[in-house]
Amino acid sequence: MKKLFILLFLSGLVTTLNAQVDCPFRYGEFSSESEVYLFGDKVNVRAEPNTTSAIVSNKPIGSEVQVLSKSDKTFTMGGYTTNWYLVTFVENGKTLNGFVWGGLISLVTTDIPRTEDSYDQLVYGITGWSNEKEFTSTVRIVRDGKVLTSIDFEPISSGFFDAGVFGHNVCIRIDDGHGFKGIKNVIRIEFGYEACGYENGEILLLWDGTKLTYLAKASQVVEAGVFAYTYDLIFPDQPEGKANTLQVVQEYIESEYEGETEKVLNHEITYKDFSWNGITVTALPEEVKTIVKTE
């Protein structure tokens, strides 16, 4: 019988995802009492969890609210289905409660330093779903209460949930520029679902202070008793790094055990380079190295 050959790197990824400071969206929902921020702009906070009830307040993008509880009521927009949430907030010195659809709440929010004493705000949300394209999502950078810029991309997800339901945990890390020319920060949006067979990993973006650029996707899947497909990242500022290039090293190992003896059936390493020229990112031809191949 085949058994899972688990690389230590997998444990490292799961630890990283769990260690993020702000991960309010876990397993498809926002946790109660979490402080969250609005992804949508001019959001109607409703008296009841529907789109026809009285409007309690109208809130701008980036506004902070606290989640009190998740409603059983759901709503679908653009193919994306999620719950309504009862939230509380202070407005004009008064504490107000109302319902906000989860699709208008940022799944993960963070500040990005602009100057020594000022910050831009990053908000992130799912923006749609279809059978053809799966999920779409958007990062928005908010400056002085207005969207400065945004970028759309397909998030990391697995097709084991109901249609239009996004079930992954979402976390974020803001790194320095890692040696990329003209880049202030590398933004790493991390997606995790701690179970075998689910795709985990991260989407990496470059931020130069005014514009977002998609850098790369790095993901892994481990299936118990079948295979381990993992990755590592090498940035330009690391000792083995290349100038203005992100190196994604994907490793695939398939093995089986006969008693206590392990036999590696397949072991392959794929090298993927993503080169930044100061304006655009180019994915260079992949290099594949076969370590073991069992026919």
Coordinates of C-alpha atoms in Angstrom, one line a residue:
M1 CA 0.0 0.0 0.0
K2 CA 1.2 3.4 -0.9
K3 CA 1.8 5.9 2.0
L4 CA 2.3 9.6 1.9
F5 CA 5.8 10.9 1.5
I6 CA 5.6 14.3 3.3
L7 CA 8.3 16.8 2.9
L8 CA 9.1 19.0 5.9
F9 CA 8.4 22.0 3.7
L10 CA 4.6 21.2 3.9
S11 CA 4.7 21.6 7.6
G12 CA 6.5 24.9 7.1
L13 CA 3.8 26.3 4.8
V14 CA 1.0 25.3 7.2
T15 CA 2.8 27.0 10.1
T16 CA 3.3 30.1 8.0
L17 CA -0.4 30.3 7.1
N18 CA -1.4 29.9 10.7
A19 CA 1.1 32.4 12.0
Q20 CA -0.2 35.4 10.2
V21 CA -1.3 38.3 12.3
D22 CA -4.6 39.0 10.5
C23 CA -6.4 36.0 9.2
P24 CA -10.1 36.7 10.0
F25 CA -11.5 34.6 7.1
R26 CA -11.1 30.9 7.8
Y27 CA -12.8 27.9 6.2
G28 CA -15.2 30.1 4.3
E29 CA -16.4 32.4 7.0
F30 CA -15.4 35.4 9.2
S31 CA -14.9 34.5 12.9
S32 CA -17.1 36.2 15.5
E33 CA -15.7 39.3 17.3
S34 CA -13.1 39.8 14.5
E35 CA -12.3 43.3 13.4
V36 CA -12.8 43.5 9.6
Y37 CA -12.8 46.1 6.9
L38 CA -15.1 46.7 4.0
F39 CA -14.0 45.6 0.5
G40 CA -16.9 47.3 -1.2
D41 CA -17.5 51.0 -1.4
K42 CA -20.7 52.8 -0.4
V43 CA -21.8 49.6 1.3
N44 CA -25.4 49.6 2.6
V45 CA -25.6 48.2 6.1
R46 CA -29.0 46.6 6.4
A47 CA -31.5 46.2 9.3
E48 CA -32.1 42.5 8.2
P49 CA -29.9 40.1 6.1
N50 CA -31.4 40.9 2.7
T51 CA -31.1 43.5 0.0
T52 CA -34.6 45.0 0.6
S53 CA -34.6 45.9 4.3
A54 CA -34.0 49.3 5.7
I55 CA -30.6 50.9 5.4
V56 CA -28.9 51.5 8.8
S57 CA -25.8 53.2 7.3
N58 CA -23.9 53.6 4.1
K59 CA -20.1 53.0 4.6
P60 CA -17.1 53.8 2.4
I61 CA -14.5 51.3 1.4
G62 CA -12.0 50.4 4.1
S63 CA -14.4 51.2 7.0
E64 CA -13.8 49.1 10.1
V65 CA -16.6 47.0 11.6
Q66 CA -16.7 44.2 14.1
V67 CA -18.3 40.9 13.3
L68 CA -20.9 39.8 15.9
S69 CA -22.2 36.7 14.3
K70 CA -22.8 34.9 11.0
S71 CA -26.4 34.8 9.6
D72 CA -27.8 31.6 8.1
K73 CA -29.0 33.7 5.2
T74 CA -26.8 33.8 2.1
F75 CA -26.7 35.9 -1.0
T76 CA -25.2 35.3 -4.5
M77 CA -23.6 38.0 -6.7
G78 CA -21.6 37.3 -9.8
G79 CA -21.8 33.6 -9.0
Y80 CA -20.1 34.0 -5.6
T81 CA -22.2 32.8 -2.7
T82 CA -21.6 33.7 1.0
N83 CA -23.4 34.6 4.2
W84 CA -24.6 37.8 5.6
Y85 CA -23.0 39.0 8.9
L86 CA -24.3 41.0 11.8
V87 CA -21.7 43.7 12.5
T88 CA -21.3 46.6 14.9
F89 CA -19.6 49.9 14.5
V90 CA -19.4 53.4 15.9
E91 CA -20.8 56.3 13.8
N92 CA -21.1 59.9 14.9
G93 CA -20.5 58.8 18.5
K94 CA -23.3 56.1 18.4
T95 CA -22.9 52.4 18.3
L96 CA -24.9 50.9 15.5
N97 CA -25.6 47.3 14.4
G98 CA -26.6 45.9 11.0
F99 CA -26.1 43.3 8.4
V100 CA -23.4 43.3 5.7
W101 CA -23.1 40.7 2.9
G102 CA -19.9 38.8 3.3
G103 CA -18.8 39.5 -0.3
L104 CA -18.5 43.2 0.6
I105 CA -16.1 42.5 3.5
S106 CA -12.4 42.3 2.9
L107 CA -11.1 38.7 3.4
V108 CA -7.8 40.1 4.5
T109 CA -6.7 43.7 5.2
T110 CA -3.4 45.3 5.9
D111 CA -1.5 48.6 5.9
I112 CA 1.4 49.2 3.5
P113 CA 3.8 52.0 4.5
R114 CA 3.7 55.0 2.1
T115 CA 6.0 57.3 4.0
E116 CA 7.5 57.2 7.5
D117 CA 4.2 58.3 9.0
S118 CA 1.5 57.4 6.5
Y119 CA 0.1 54.2 5.1
D120 CA -2.0 52.9 2.2
Q121 CA -4.7 50.3 2.9
L122 CA -4.9 47.0 1.1
V123 CA -8.2 45.2 0.9
Y124 CA -8.9 41.9 -0.9
G125 CA -12.1 40.1 -1.9
I126 CA -13.7 37.5 -4.1
T127 CA -15.5 39.1 -7.0
G128 CA -17.1 36.3 -8.9
W129 CA -17.4 32.6 -9.8
S130 CA -18.3 30.6 -12.9
N131 CA -18.0 27.1 -14.2
E132 CA -15.5 28.2 -16.8
K133 CA -13.3 30.5 -14.8
E134 CA -13.8 29.3 -11.3
F135 CA -13.2 32.2 -8.9
T136 CA -12.0 35.7 -9.6
S137 CA -10.7 38.1 -7.0
T138 CA -9.3 41.6 -6.6
V139 CA -6.8 43.4 -4.5
R140 CA -7.5 47.1 -4.0
I141 CA -5.2 49.7 -2.7
V142 CA -7.0 52.5 -0.8
R143 CA -5.5 55.9 -0.3
D144 CA -7.3 58.7 1.5
G145 CA -10.6 56.8 1.3
K146 CA -10.4 56.2 -2.4
V147 CA -9.3 53.3 -4.6
L148 CA -5.8 54.2 -5.9
T149 CA -5.3 51.1 -8.0
S150 CA -6.4 47.5 -8.2
I151 CA -5.5 44.2 -9.8
D152 CA -7.6 41.1 -10.6
F153 CA -6.5 37.5 -10.5
E154 CA -7.7 33.9 -9.9
P155 CA -7.2 32.9 -6.3
I156 CA -5.9 29.5 -5.2
S157 CA -8.9 27.2 -4.4
S158 CA -10.0 23.6 -4.7
G159 CA -13.2 22.4 -6.3
F160 CA -14.4 20.4 -3.3
F161 CA -17.0 22.9 -2.1
D162 CA -20.4 23.8 -3.4
A163 CA -20.5 25.8 -6.6
G164 CA -19.6 29.4 -5.9
V165 CA -18.5 28.8 -2.3
F166 CA -15.0 29.8 -1.4
G167 CA -13.7 27.7 1.5
H168 CA -10.0 28.5 1.9
N169 CA -8.3 30.4 4.7
V170 CA -6.8 33.7 3.5
C171 CA -3.8 35.4 5.1
I172 CA -1.3 38.0 3.9
R173 CA 2.3 39.0 4.3
I174 CA 3.9 42.2 3.2
D175 CA 7.6 41.7 2.6
D176 CA 10.2 44.3 1.6
G177 CA 11.2 44.6 -2.1
H178 CA 13.5 41.5 -2.0
G179 CA 15.9 43.2 -4.3
F180 CA 13.5 43.7 -7.2
K181 CA 14.3 46.9 -9.1
G182 CA 12.0 49.8 -8.2
I183 CA 9.8 47.7 -5.9
K184 CA 8.9 48.7 -2.4
N185 CA 7.1 45.6 -1.3
V186 CA 6.3 42.0 -2.4
I187 CA 2.8 41.2 -1.4
R188 CA 2.1 37.6 -0.6
I189 CA -1.5 36.5 -0.3
E190 CA -1.6 33.0 1.1
F191 CA -4.4 30.4 0.7
G192 CA -4.7 27.3 2.9
Y193 CA -7.0 24.5 3.6
E194 CA -5.4 22.0 6.0
A195 CA -6.5 18.7 4.5
C196 CA -5.1 16.3 2.0
G197 CA -5.9 16.8 -1.7
Y198 CA -6.5 20.6 -1.3
E199 CA -4.4 23.1 -3.2
N200 CA -2.5 25.5 -0.9
G201 CA 0.0 28.2 -1.7
E202 CA 0.3 31.9 -2.5
I203 CA -0.2 34.6 -5.1
L204 CA 2.7 37.1 -5.2
L205 CA 2.3 40.7 -6.3
L206 CA 4.9 43.5 -6.8
W207 CA 4.1 47.0 -5.4
D208 CA 6.1 50.0 -6.5
G209 CA 4.1 52.6 -4.5
T210 CA 1.6 53.4 -7.2
K211 CA 1.0 50.2 -9.3
L212 CA 0.4 46.5 -8.6
T213 CA 2.0 43.9 -10.9
Y214 CA 1.2 40.2 -10.8
L215 CA 4.4 38.2 -10.2
A216 CA 3.6 34.5 -9.8
K217 CA 1.5 31.8 -8.3
A218 CA 3.2 29.1 -6.2
S219 CA 1.1 26.2 -4.9
Q220 CA 1.2 22.7 -3.6
V221 CA -1.0 19.7 -3.2
V222 CA -0.4 16.6 -1.0
E223 CA -2.6 13.5 -1.4
A224 CA -2.2 11.0 1.4
G225 CA -0.9 7.7 0.1
V226 CA -0.4 9.1 -3.5
F227 CA 2.0 12.0 -3.9
A228 CA 3.5 15.2 -2.5
Y229 CA 3.8 18.3 -4.8
T230 CA 5.5 21.1 -3.0
Y231 CA 7.3 24.4 -3.7
D232 CA 10.1 26.7 -2.5
L233 CA 10.8 30.3 -3.3
I234 CA 14.1 32.0 -4.0
F235 CA 14.1 35.8 -4.1
P236 CA 16.8 38.0 -5.7
D237 CA 18.2 39.1 -2.4
Q238 CA 18.9 35.5 -1.2
P239 CA 22.4 34.1 -1.6
E240 CA 21.3 31.8 -4.4
G241 CA 19.0 34.4 -6.0
K242 CA 19.1 35.8 -9.5
A243 CA 18.9 39.5 -10.2
N244 CA 15.2 40.7 -10.6
T245 CA 14.0 37.1 -10.8
L246 CA 11.7 35.0 -8.6
Q247 CA 12.6 31.4 -8.7
V248 CA 9.8 28.9 -7.9
V249 CA 11.2 25.4 -7.3
Q250 CA 8.4 22.8 -7.6
E251 CA 9.1 19.3 -6.3
Y252 CA 7.1 16.2 -7.0
I253 CA 7.6 13.0 -5.1
E254 CA 5.6 9.8 -5.4
S255 CA 6.6 6.8 -3.2
E256 CA 5.3 3.6 -1.8
Y257 CA 6.2 1.4 1.2
E258 CA 6.8 -2.3 1.4
G259 CA 6.7 -2.8 5.2
E260 CA 9.1 -0.3 6.6
T261 CA 11.0 0.2 3.3
E262 CA 10.3 3.2 1.2
K263 CA 10.6 3.1 -2.5
V264 CA 10.5 6.4 -4.5
L265 CA 8.6 5.8 -7.7
N266 CA 8.9 9.3 -9.2
H267 CA 10.9 12.3 -8.2
E268 CA 10.9 15.4 -10.4
I269 CA 12.0 19.0 -9.8
T270 CA 10.7 21.8 -12.0
Y271 CA 12.4 25.2 -12.0
K272 CA 10.2 28.2 -12.9
D273 CA 11.8 31.7 -13.3
F274 CA 9.7 34.9 -13.3
S275 CA 11.8 37.9 -14.5
W276 CA 11.1 41.5 -13.7
N277 CA 12.5 44.2 -16.1
G278 CA 11.1 47.2 -14.1
I279 CA 7.9 47.3 -16.2
T280 CA 6.6 43.8 -16.7
V281 CA 7.0 40.2 -15.5
T282 CA 8.0 37.5 -18.0
A283 CA 7.6 33.8 -17.2
L284 CA 10.8 32.1 -18.6
P285 CA 10.8 28.6 -20.1
E286 CA 10.6 25.9 -17.4
E287 CA 13.5 23.5 -16.7
V288 CA 12.6 20.0 -15.5
K289 CA 15.0 17.7 -13.8
T290 CA 14.1 14.1 -13.4
I291 CA 15.7 12.5 -10.3
V292 CA 13.8 9.1 -10.4
K293 CA 11.4 7.9 -13.0
T294 CA 9.6 4.5 -12.7
E295 CA 7.9 3.3 -15.8

